[in-house]
XYZ file of C-alpha atoms in Angstrom:
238
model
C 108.049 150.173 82.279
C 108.107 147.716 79.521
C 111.116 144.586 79.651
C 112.612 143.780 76.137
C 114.843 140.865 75.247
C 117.392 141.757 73.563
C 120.820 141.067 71.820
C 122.680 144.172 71.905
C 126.183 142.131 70.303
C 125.969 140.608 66.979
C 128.463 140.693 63.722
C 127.278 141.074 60.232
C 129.298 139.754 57.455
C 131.272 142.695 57.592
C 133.162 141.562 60.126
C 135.783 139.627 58.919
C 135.147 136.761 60.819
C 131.411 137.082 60.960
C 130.535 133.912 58.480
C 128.915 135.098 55.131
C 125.333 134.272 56.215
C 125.464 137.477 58.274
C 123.951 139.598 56.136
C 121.900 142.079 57.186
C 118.365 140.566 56.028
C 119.315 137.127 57.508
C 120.116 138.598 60.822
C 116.586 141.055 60.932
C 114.994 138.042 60.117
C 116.711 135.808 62.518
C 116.020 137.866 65.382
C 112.439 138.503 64.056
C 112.032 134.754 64.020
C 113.294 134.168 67.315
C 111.116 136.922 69.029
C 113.655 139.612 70.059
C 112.577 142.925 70.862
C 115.181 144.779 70.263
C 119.409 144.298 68.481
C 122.341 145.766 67.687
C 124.799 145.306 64.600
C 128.158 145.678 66.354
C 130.746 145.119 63.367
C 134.555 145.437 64.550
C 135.285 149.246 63.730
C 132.536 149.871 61.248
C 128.709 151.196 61.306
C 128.534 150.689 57.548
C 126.183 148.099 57.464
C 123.764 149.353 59.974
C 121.641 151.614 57.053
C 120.632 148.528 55.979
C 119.971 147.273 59.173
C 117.826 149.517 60.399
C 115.942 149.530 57.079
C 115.131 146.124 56.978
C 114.349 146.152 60.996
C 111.511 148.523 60.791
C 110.033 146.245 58.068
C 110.238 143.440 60.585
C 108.928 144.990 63.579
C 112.201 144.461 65.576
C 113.823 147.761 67.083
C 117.628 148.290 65.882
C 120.003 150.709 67.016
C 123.165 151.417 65.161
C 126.256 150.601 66.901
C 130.154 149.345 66.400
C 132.304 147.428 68.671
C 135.310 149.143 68.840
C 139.204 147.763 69.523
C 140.923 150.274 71.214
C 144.784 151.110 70.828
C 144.971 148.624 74.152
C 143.228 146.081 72.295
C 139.518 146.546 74.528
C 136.292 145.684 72.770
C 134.335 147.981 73.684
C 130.515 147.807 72.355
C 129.647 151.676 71.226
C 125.789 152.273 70.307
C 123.989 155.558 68.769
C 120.578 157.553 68.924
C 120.410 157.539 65.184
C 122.274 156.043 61.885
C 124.058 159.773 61.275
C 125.810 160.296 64.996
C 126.915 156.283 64.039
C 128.272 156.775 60.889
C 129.917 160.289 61.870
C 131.476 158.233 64.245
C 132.377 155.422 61.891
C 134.131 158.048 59.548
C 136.034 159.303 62.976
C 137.602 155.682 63.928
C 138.320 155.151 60.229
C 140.399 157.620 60.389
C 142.312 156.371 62.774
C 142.040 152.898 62.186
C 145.698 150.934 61.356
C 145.640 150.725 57.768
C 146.363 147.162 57.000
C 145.101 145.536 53.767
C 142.293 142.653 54.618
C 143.705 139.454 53.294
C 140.498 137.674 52.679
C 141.884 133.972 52.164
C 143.079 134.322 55.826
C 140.737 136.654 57.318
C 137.463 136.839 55.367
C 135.392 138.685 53.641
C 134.066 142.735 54.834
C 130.910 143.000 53.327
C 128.761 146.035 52.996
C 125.215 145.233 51.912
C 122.508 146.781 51.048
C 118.870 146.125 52.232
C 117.917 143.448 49.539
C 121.129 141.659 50.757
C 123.611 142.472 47.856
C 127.027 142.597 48.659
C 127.640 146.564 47.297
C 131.370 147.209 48.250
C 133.919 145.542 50.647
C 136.216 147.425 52.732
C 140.110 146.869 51.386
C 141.389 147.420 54.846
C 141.347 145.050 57.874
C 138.768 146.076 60.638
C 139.878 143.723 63.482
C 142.958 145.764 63.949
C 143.526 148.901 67.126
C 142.306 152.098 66.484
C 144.742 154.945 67.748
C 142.045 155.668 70.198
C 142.683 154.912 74.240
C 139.954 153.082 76.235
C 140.705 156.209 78.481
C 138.274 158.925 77.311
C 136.437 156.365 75.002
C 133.439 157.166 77.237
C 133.254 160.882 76.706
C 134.184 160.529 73.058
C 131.450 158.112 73.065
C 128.928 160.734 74.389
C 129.896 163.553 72.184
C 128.144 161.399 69.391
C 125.464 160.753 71.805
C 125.896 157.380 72.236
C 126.860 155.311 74.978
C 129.429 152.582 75.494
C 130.444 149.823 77.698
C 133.222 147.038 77.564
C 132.356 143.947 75.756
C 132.814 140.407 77.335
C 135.064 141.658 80.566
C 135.595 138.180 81.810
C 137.025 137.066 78.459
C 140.768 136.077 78.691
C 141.312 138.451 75.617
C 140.650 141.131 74.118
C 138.507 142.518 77.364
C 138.529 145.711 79.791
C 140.163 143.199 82.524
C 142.260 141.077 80.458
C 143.959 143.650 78.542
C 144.392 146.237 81.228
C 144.430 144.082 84.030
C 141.859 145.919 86.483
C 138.577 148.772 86.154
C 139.865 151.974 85.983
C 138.661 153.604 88.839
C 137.537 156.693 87.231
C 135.646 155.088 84.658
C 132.430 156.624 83.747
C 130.619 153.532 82.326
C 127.497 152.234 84.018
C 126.681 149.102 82.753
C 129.571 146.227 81.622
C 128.691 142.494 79.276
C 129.519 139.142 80.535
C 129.357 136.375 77.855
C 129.265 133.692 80.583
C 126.809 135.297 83.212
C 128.018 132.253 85.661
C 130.776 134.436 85.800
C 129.539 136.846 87.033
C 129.844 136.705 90.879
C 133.827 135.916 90.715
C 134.024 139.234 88.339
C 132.519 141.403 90.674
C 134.357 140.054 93.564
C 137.353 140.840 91.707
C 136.294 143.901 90.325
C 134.416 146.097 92.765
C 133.492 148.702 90.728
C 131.295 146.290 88.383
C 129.082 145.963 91.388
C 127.488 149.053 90.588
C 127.195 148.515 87.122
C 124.141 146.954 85.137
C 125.420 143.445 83.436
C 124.075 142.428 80.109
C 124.603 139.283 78.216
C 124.855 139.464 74.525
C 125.454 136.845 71.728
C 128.717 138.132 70.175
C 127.316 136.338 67.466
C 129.328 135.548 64.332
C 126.739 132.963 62.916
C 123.111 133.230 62.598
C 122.467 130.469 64.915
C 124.965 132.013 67.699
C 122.328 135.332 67.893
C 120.123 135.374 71.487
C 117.254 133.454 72.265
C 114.462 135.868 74.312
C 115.461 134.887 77.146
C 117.126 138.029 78.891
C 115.296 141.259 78.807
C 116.068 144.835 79.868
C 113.287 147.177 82.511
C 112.364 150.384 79.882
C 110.680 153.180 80.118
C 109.349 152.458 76.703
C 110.161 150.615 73.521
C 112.389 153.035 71.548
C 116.420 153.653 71.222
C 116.642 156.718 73.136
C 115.184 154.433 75.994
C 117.342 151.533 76.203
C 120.143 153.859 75.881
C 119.311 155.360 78.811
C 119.006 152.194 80.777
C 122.480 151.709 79.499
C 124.164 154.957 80.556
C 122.498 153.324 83.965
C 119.611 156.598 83.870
């Protein structure tokens, strides 16, 4: 077994609130300098900067894995992570598809980036990616899976946009096995609210939107090894 810190939660500046600095090269290098094992590029309904990501990662010696946090037609974050950049960006196409298409206005939202591995800004996306996907938290799971990936609900103890906020309780036949808490302090009033988080892992991420927001090494994950395929296991709870 091998324990990585991680930060498996972090916006790029495709995001439209993730500040410009979020490029993909300033977050590799962020994480690089900060010692982290291992990260995730979560933008809001969008893989499409994670080919950079993982580019510039494997230049830096920091394991990425491609991933999108998703806002469900409830309005759940829900983080979503892959095996490999193709079963992301299949999935990427698949909620674009279904995302509502609402044009970005960037003087009140920001800027949606896509960048390319030496950091140049190569297209933007026209349509706003903070809005509800026509696809239910319900299922989300096994829709998850059939891309071979693995998901679990971001920030429950947030007053918006969470699993518990939004929907009020845990489903009880979810199929998730491991749940985030921002605030771990939380984390004992949660669970005694929410029983079926006591069999659940609980990660803390950054949910970073500015460079300085991403995780210090300080948390770390039991592996079997240092690769994707491993911490996804540990996060399908394997």
């Amino acid at each position: 077994m091998v324990d990585l810190s991680y930060d498996l939660h972090i916006h790029s500046c495709l995001s439209p609130c993730g500040d410009d600095d979020m490029t993909p090269g300033n977050i590799v290098g962020m994480a690089a300098i900060k010692g982290l094992d291992v990260i995730a590029v979560t933008d809001h309904n969008s893989c499409r900067n994670c080919p950079a990501v993982l580019k510039l990662a494997e230049q830096f010696g920091v394991l990425a894995i491609p991933g999108m946090e998703i806002n469900t037609s409830e309005e759940v974050h829900a983080v979503c992570l892959f095996p490999t950049l193709e079963a992301a960006l299949d999935f990427d196409a698949y909620v674009y598809e279904r995302l509502m298409k609402f044009p970005n206005k960037e003087e009140i939202f920001g800027k949606q980036q896509i960048c390319n591995e030496e950091d140049l800004c190569i297209a933007t996306e026209p349509y706003l990616l903070i809005n509800s996907a026509d696809i239910s938290f319900e299922g989300l799971w096994e829709l998850v899976e059939g891309f071979g990936g693995v998901m679990f609900p971001a920030h429950v103890e947030k007053s918006a946009n969470s699993l518990i906020a939004n929907l009020g309780f845990v489903p009880p036949d979810s199929k998730f096995r491991t749940a985030e808490l921002k605030d771990l302090k939380k984390l004992h009033g949660v669970r005694q609210a929410n029983p079926y988080l006591n069999d659940c892992r609980i990660i803390s991420n950054s949910d970073a939107h500015y460079l300085e927001h991403i995780n210090e090494p300080e948390l770390t994950i039991p592996v079997r090894e240092r690769s994707v395929e491993a911490v996804l296991a540990y996060l399908r709870g394997e």
